[in-house]
XYZ file of C-alpha atoms in Angstrom:
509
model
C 38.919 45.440 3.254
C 39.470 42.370 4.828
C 37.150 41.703 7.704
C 36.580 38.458 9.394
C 33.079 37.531 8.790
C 32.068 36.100 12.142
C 28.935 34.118 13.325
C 27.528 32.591 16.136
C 26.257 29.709 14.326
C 27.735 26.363 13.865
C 27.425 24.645 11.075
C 29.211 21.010 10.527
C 29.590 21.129 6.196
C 31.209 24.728 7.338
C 33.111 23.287 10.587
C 34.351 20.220 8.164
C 35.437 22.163 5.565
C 37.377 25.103 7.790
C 39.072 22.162 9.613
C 40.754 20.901 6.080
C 41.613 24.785 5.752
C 43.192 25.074 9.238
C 44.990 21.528 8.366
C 46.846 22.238 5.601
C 48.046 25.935 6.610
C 48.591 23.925 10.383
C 51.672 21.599 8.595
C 54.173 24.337 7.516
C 53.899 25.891 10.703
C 54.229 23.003 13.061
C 57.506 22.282 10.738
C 58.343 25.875 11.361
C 58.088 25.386 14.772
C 59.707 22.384 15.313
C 62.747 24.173 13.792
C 62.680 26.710 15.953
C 63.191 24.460 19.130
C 65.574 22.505 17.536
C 63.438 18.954 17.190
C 62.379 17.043 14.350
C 59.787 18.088 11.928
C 57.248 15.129 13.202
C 57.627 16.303 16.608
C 56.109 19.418 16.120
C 53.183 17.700 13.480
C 52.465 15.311 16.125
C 52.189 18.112 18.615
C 49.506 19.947 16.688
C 47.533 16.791 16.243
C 47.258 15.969 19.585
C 47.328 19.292 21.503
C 44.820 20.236 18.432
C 42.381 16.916 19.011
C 42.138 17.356 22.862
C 41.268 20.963 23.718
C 38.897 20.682 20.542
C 36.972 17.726 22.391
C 37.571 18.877 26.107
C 38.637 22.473 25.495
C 36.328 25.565 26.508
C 36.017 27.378 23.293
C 34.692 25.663 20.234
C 36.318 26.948 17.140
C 39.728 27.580 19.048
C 42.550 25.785 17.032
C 45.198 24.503 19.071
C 48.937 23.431 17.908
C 52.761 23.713 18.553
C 53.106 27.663 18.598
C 56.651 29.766 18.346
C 55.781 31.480 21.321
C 56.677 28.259 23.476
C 59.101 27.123 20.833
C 61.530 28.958 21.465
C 61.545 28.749 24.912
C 62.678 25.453 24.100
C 65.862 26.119 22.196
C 68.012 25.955 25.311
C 66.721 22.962 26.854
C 66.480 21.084 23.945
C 70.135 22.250 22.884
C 72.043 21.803 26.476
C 69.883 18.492 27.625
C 68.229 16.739 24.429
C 64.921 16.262 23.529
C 64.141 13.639 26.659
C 63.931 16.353 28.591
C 61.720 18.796 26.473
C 59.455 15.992 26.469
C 59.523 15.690 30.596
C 59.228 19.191 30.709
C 56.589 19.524 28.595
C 54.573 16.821 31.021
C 55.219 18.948 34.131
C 53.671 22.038 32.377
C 51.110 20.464 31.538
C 50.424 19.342 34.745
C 50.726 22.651 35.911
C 47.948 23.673 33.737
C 45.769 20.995 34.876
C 46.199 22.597 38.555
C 45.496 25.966 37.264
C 42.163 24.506 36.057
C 41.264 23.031 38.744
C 41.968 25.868 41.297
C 39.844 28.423 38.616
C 43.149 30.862 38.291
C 41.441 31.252 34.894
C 39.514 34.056 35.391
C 42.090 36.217 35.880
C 42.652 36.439 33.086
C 39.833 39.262 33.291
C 42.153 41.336 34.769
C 43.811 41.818 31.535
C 42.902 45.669 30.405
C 41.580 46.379 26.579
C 44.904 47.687 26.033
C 47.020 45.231 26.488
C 44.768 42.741 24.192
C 44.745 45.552 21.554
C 48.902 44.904 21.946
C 48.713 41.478 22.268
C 46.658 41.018 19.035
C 48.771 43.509 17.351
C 52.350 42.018 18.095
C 50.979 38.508 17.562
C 49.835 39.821 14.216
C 53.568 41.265 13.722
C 55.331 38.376 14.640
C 52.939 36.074 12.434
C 54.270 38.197 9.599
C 57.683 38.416 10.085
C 57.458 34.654 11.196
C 56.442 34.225 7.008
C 59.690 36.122 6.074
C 61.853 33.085 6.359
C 60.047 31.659 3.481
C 61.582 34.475 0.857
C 64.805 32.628 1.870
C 66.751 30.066 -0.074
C 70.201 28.154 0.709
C 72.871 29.045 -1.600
C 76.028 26.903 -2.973
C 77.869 27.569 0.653
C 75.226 26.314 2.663
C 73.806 29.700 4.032
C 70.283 31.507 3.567
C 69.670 34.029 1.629
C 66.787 36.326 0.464
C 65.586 35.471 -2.765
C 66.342 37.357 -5.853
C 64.758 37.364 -9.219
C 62.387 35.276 -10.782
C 61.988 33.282 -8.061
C 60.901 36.525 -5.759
C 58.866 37.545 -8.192
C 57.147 33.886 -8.934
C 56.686 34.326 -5.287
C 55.152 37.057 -4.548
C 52.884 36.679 -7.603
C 51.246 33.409 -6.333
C 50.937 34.746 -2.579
C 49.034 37.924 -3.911
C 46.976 35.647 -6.109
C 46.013 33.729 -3.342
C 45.053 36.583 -0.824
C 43.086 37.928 -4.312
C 40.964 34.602 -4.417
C 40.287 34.829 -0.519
C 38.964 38.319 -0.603
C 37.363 37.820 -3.892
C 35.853 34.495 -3.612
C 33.108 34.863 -1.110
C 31.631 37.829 -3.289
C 30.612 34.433 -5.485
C 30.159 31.936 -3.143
C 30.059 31.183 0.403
C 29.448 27.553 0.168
C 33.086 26.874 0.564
C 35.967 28.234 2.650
C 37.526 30.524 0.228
C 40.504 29.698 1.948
C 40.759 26.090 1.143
C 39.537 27.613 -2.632
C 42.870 29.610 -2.764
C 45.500 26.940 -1.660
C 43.950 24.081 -4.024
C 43.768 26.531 -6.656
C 47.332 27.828 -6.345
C 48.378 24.501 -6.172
C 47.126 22.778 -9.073
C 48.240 26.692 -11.272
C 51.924 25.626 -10.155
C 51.405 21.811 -11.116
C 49.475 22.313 -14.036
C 51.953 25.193 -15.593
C 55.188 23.298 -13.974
C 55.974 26.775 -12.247
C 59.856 26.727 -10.185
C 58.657 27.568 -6.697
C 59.211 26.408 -3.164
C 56.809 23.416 -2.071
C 56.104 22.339 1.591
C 58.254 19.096 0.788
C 61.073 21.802 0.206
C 61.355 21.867 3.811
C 60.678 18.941 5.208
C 58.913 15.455 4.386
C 55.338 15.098 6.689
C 55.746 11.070 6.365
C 55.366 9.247 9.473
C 53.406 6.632 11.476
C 51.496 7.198 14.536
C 52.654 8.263 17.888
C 53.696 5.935 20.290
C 53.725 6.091 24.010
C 56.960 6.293 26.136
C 57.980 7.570 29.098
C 60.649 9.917 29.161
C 63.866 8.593 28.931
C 65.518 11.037 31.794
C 66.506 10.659 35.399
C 63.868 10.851 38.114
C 65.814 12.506 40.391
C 65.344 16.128 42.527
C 68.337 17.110 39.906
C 66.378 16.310 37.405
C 63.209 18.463 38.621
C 65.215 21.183 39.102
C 66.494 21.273 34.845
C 62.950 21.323 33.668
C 60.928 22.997 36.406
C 62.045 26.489 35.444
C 61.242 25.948 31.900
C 57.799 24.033 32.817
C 56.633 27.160 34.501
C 57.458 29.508 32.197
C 55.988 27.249 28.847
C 52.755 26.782 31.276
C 52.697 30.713 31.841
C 53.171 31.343 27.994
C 50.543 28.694 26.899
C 47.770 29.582 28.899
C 48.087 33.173 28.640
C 48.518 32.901 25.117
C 45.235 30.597 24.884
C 43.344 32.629 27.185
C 43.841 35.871 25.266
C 43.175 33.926 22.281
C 39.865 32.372 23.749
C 38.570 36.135 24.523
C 39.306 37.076 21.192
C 37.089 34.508 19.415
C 35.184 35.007 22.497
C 34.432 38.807 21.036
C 34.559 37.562 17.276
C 31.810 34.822 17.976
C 29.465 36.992 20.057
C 30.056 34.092 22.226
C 31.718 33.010 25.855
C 33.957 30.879 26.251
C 35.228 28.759 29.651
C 38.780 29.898 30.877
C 39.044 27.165 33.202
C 37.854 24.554 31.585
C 40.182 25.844 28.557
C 43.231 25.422 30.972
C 42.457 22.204 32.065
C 42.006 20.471 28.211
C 45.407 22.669 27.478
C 46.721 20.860 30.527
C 45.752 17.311 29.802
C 46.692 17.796 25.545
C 50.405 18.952 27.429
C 50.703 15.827 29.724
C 49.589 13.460 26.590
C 52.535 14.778 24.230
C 55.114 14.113 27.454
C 54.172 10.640 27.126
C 53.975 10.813 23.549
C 56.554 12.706 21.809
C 54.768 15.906 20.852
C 57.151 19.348 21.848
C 53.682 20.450 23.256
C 51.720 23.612 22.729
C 48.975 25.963 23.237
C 46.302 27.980 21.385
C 47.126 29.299 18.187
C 46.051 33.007 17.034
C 46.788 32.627 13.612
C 45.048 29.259 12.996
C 41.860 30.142 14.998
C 41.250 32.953 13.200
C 41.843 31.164 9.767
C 38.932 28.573 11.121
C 36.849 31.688 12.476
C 37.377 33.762 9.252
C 36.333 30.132 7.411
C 33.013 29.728 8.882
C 34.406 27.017 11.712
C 32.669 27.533 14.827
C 31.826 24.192 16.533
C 34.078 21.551 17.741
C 34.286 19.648 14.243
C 36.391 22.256 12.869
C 39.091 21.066 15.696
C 38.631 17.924 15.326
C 38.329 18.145 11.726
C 41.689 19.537 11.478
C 43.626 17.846 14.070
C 42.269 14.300 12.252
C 43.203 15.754 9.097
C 46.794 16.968 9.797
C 47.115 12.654 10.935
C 45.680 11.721 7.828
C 48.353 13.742 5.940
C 51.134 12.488 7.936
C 50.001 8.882 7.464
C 48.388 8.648 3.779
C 49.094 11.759 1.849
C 52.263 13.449 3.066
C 53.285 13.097 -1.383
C 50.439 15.086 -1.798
C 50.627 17.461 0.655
C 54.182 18.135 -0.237
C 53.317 19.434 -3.167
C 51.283 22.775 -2.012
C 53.445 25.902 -2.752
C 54.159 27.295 0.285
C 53.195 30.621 -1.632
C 49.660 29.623 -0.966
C 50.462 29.543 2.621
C 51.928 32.151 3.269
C 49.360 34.422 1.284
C 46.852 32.986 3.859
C 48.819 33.658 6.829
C 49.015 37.162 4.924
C 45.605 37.723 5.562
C 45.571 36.330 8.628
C 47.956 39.390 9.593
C 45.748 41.641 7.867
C 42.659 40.258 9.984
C 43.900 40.213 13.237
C 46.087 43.516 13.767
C 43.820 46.113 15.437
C 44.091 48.939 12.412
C 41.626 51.064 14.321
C 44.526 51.350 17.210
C 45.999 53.822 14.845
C 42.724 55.961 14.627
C 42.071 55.817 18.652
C 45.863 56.557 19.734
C 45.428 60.507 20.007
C 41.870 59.584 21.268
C 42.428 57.721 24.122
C 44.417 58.623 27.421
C 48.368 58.844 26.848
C 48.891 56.074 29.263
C 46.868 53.348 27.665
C 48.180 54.394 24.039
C 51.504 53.478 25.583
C 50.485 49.812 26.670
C 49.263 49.147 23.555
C 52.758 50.446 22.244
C 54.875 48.745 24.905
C 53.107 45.329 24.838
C 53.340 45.028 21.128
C 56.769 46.128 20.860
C 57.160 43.472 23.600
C 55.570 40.580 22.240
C 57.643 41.361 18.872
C 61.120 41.060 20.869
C 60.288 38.931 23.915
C 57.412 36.840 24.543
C 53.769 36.897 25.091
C 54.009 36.201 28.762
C 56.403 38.739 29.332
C 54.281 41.336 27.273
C 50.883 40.648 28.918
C 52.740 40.699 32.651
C 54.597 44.136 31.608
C 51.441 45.481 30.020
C 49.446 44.323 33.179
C 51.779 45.980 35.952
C 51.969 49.687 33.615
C 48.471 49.304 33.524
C 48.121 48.778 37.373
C 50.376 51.310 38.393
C 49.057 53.621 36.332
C 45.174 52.888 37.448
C 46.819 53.899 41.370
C 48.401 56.547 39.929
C 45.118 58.022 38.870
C 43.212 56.797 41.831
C 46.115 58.631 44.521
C 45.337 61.739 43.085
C 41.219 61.628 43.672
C 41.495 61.786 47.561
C 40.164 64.085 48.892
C 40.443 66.071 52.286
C 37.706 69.305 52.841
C 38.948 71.504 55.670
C 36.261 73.725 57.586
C 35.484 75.105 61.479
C 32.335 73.898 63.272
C 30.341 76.119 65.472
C 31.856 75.010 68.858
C 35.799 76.062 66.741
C 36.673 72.507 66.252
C 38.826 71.990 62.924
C 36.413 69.548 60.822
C 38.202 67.250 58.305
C 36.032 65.094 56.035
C 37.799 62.930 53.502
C 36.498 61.365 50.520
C 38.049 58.601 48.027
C 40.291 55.270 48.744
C 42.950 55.127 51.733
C 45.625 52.875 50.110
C 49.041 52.732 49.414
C 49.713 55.100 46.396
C 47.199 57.981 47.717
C 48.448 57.560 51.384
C 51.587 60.425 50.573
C 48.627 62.675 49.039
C 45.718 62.244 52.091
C 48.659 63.256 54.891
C 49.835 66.635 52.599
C 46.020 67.853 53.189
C 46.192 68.141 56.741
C 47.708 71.386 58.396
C 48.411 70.154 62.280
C 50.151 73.344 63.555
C 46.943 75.547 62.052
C 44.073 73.614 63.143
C 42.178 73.995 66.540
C 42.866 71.787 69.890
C 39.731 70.003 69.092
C 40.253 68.232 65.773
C 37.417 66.086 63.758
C 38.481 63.824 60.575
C 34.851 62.150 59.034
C 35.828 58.708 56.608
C 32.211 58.168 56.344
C 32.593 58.940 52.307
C 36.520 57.186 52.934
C 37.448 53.380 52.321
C 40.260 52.667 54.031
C 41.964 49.973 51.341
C 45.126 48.004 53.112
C 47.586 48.253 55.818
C 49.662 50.969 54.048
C 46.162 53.215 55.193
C 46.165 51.951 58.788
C 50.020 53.167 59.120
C 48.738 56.685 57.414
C 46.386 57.266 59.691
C 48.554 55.940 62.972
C 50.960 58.618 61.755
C 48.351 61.514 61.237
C 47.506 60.376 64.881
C 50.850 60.829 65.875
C 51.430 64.132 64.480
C 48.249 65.764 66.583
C 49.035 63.695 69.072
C 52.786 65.255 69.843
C 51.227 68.638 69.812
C 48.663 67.887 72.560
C 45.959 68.163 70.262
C 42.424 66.107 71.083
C 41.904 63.830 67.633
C 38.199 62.241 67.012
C 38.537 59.832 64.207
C 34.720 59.223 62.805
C 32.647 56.496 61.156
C 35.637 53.829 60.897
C 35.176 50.032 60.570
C 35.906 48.008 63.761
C 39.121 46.044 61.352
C 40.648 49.729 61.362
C 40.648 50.161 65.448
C 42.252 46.576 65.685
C 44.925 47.574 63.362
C 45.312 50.956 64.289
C 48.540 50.877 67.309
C 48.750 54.794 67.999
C 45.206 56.053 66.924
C 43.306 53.173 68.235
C 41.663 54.799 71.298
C 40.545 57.802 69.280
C 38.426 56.217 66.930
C 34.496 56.916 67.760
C 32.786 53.046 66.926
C 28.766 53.766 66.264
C 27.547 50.314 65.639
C 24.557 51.586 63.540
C 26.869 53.984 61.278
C 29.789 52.819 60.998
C 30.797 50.934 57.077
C 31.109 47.115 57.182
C 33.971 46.344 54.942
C 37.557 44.208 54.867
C 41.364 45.780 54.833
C 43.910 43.694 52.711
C 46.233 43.395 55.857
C 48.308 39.833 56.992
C 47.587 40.985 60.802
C 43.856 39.605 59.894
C 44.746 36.908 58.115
């Protein structure tokens, strides 16, 4: 019903106008944000403008909106609450430092490693916590100074204007597609409230957007080893979150666009936009989900769009914060609404009795995850299930054929990966006290994987060994007779055979 209608083409009237889009939905989340870690509203605006302008010039995806996300926010909250906001900003230079490094030494790609399921729970949670992140906007302060849900006409004003705005962004490009139905829904819902003087919560409701520019300083903390050791914890963590978080996001829009993005030179641009806001006063950030998928859904696909937007969010905080303070946040919300519609994964429901048990579980556990930890945390967790469960499967496809050659020796030819969780499973198959003196074991179909192999085989070695029991070992590399301590001698080299591979082992190193 509500599909994001992506393109590969870039188009600046379209990249322009999805930029003023991703602007105005950009400045109640950056406040939002800023809350969350405890700083002032313009801290978080200035964060999205200049995290937002630098990865959109430098950055490796085109079309990617970056800004001040919750997912590093609220990593903040203790830092920011125990040591000030001197030290967020210090921090936030050393991650993005950090980021620059893992540019330059290309960690990016790893991010390949990543398995479908986890991104189909990554886009899912991040689509969960986007919604329940728009729940704190059906809350007012009462007479005691507390928030509560709303009740009434108010609730019901609400909800009325957020469904007529997700109406006029589904309904809108049926008509037209010459402008961002998007930016069509907000102005519309604004000028309904203005023009029929409706009671409803506006954007200056929760905080004014007025400011000047940013101006540089250098962070007013200690340089001292004491010092490095506050903010280095959180630096690593904020740098883990944002570029895993931007990453994921890139190969998203990546798969949207039709497109390919560069990880690398992603993490450096997320790096540099990082170590500008240190110096700046910006809380920092990282890619945002949400936003990019606003832009994507709203025809942005080139850099303008980030540009667009990042530019525009200044202008607002310079010239038109009155204006801009005057948007229901209705409107907002009923975008981010769709947003949530658009990026959870509904067809994870239809594959879950469809695919194996133990991917339908990462894509359970990393949402769940994401929801009530963090992104980093859910992708790492999702990673290691999905690793252990890939050498799970790939223990249990050794195999070990048993048979007698003509002269009586006991033949043994083994075929799969030698490693470290199919090492307990490839020494069950052999019978020692039932096979011949004269004992043959083939790896010409084997790979023998790591060092956890090499002690396997030492100690299948030993076992013939102690019964006085001749062992030929067949059609090894030459790594595995320098690693091998007890079998060594028994290994047959044939130079013209024998495999030509590597063993993960620190002996070698």
């Amino acid at each position: 019903m509500f599909e994001l209608h992506a393109s590969k083409v870039s188009n600046m009237k379209n990249d322009v106008l999805s930029g003023l889009t991703v602007a105005l939905a950009l400045v109640p989340e950056a406040v939002a944000f800023a809350f969350v870690a405890g700083v002032e509203p313009l801290v978080g605006l200035y964060a999205a403008f200049m995290v937002g302008l630098i990865t959109a010039i430098f950055g490796g995806r085109p079309g990617m909106i970056s800004g001040a996300t919750g997912a590093m926010a609220v990593v903040m909250v203790s830092l920011v609450a125990i040591h000030g906001v001197e030290y967020l900003f210090a921090t936030v230079l050393l991650t993005g430092i950090l980021q620059i490094l893992a540019g330059v030494f290309k960690l990016g790609k790893f991010i390949r490693l990543v398995p479908h399921p986890v991104m189909l729970g990554f886009v899912n949670g991040l689509a969960i916590v986007i919604f329940l992140a728009q729940l704190g906007q059906f809350k007012v302060t009462n007479s005691a100074g507390e928030l509560e849900w709303m009740q009434g006409a108010p609730l019901y004003i609400m909800a009325g204007l957020i469904i007529l705005t997700m109406a006029i962004i589904h309904l809108f490009p049926k008509l037209t597609k010459a402008v961002p139905s998007t930016l069509v829904a907000i102005v519309s819902v604004s000028v309904l409230v203005f023009a029929i003087d409706l009671d409803t919560k506006l954007v200056g409701d929760v905080a004014s957007i007025a400011g000047g520019l940013p101006t540089f300083s250098i962070p007013d903390v200690p340089f001292t080893l004491e010092t490095f050791k506050i903010i280095l914890p959180f630096a690593l963590v904020l740098a883990a979150i944002g570029l895993i978080e931007s990453l994921l996001t890139l190969t998203l829009i990546d798969e949207l666009t039709g497109t390919r993005g560069q990880s690398n030179k992603e993490c450096v641009a997320q790096g540099a936009a990082n170590t500008v806001n240190g110096f700046f006063g910006g809380m920092g950030g990282c890619a945002m989900i949400g936003q990019s998928m606003i832009n994507v859904n709203s025809g942005g696909r080139g850099r303008a769009s980030g540009i667009t937007a990042a530019l525009a969010l200044l202008g607002f905080i310079l010239f038109t914060s009155d204006l801009i303070e005057q948007i229901p946040l209705a409107a907002l919300v009923g975008v981010m609404f769709i947003v949530v519609i658009g990026t959870f994964e509904w067809s994870s429901f239809r594959i879950l009795n469809k695919v194996p048990k133990a991917d339908a579980f990462v894509i359970i556990l990393v949402s769940g995850v994401t929801v009530y930890s963090d992104l980093a945390v859910a992708v790492v967790v999702g990673v290691i299930v999905s690793a252990l469960v890939f050498a799970w499967e790939h223990a249990k496809q050794i195999r070990v054929t048993r048979s007698l050659t003509e002269s009586g020796s006991t033949y043994y030819e083994v075929d799969g990966a030698i490693f470290f969780g199919s090492i307990a499973n490839f020494l069950e198959q052999f019978t020692p006290e039932d096979d011949s003196e004269d004992v043959i074991v083939e790896f010409k179909n084997a790979r023998v994987v790591d060092h956890s192999a090499i002690e396997a085989i030492d100690t299948l070695a030993e076992r013939y060994l102690s019964r006085n029991k001749t062992m030929h070992l067949k059609h090894l590399n030459e790594e595995c007779k320098l690693l091998l301590e007890k079998a060594d001698k028994l290994v047959e080299l044939n130079v013209i055979e024998d495999p030509d591979y590597h063993i993960v082992s620190d002996k070698l190193a």
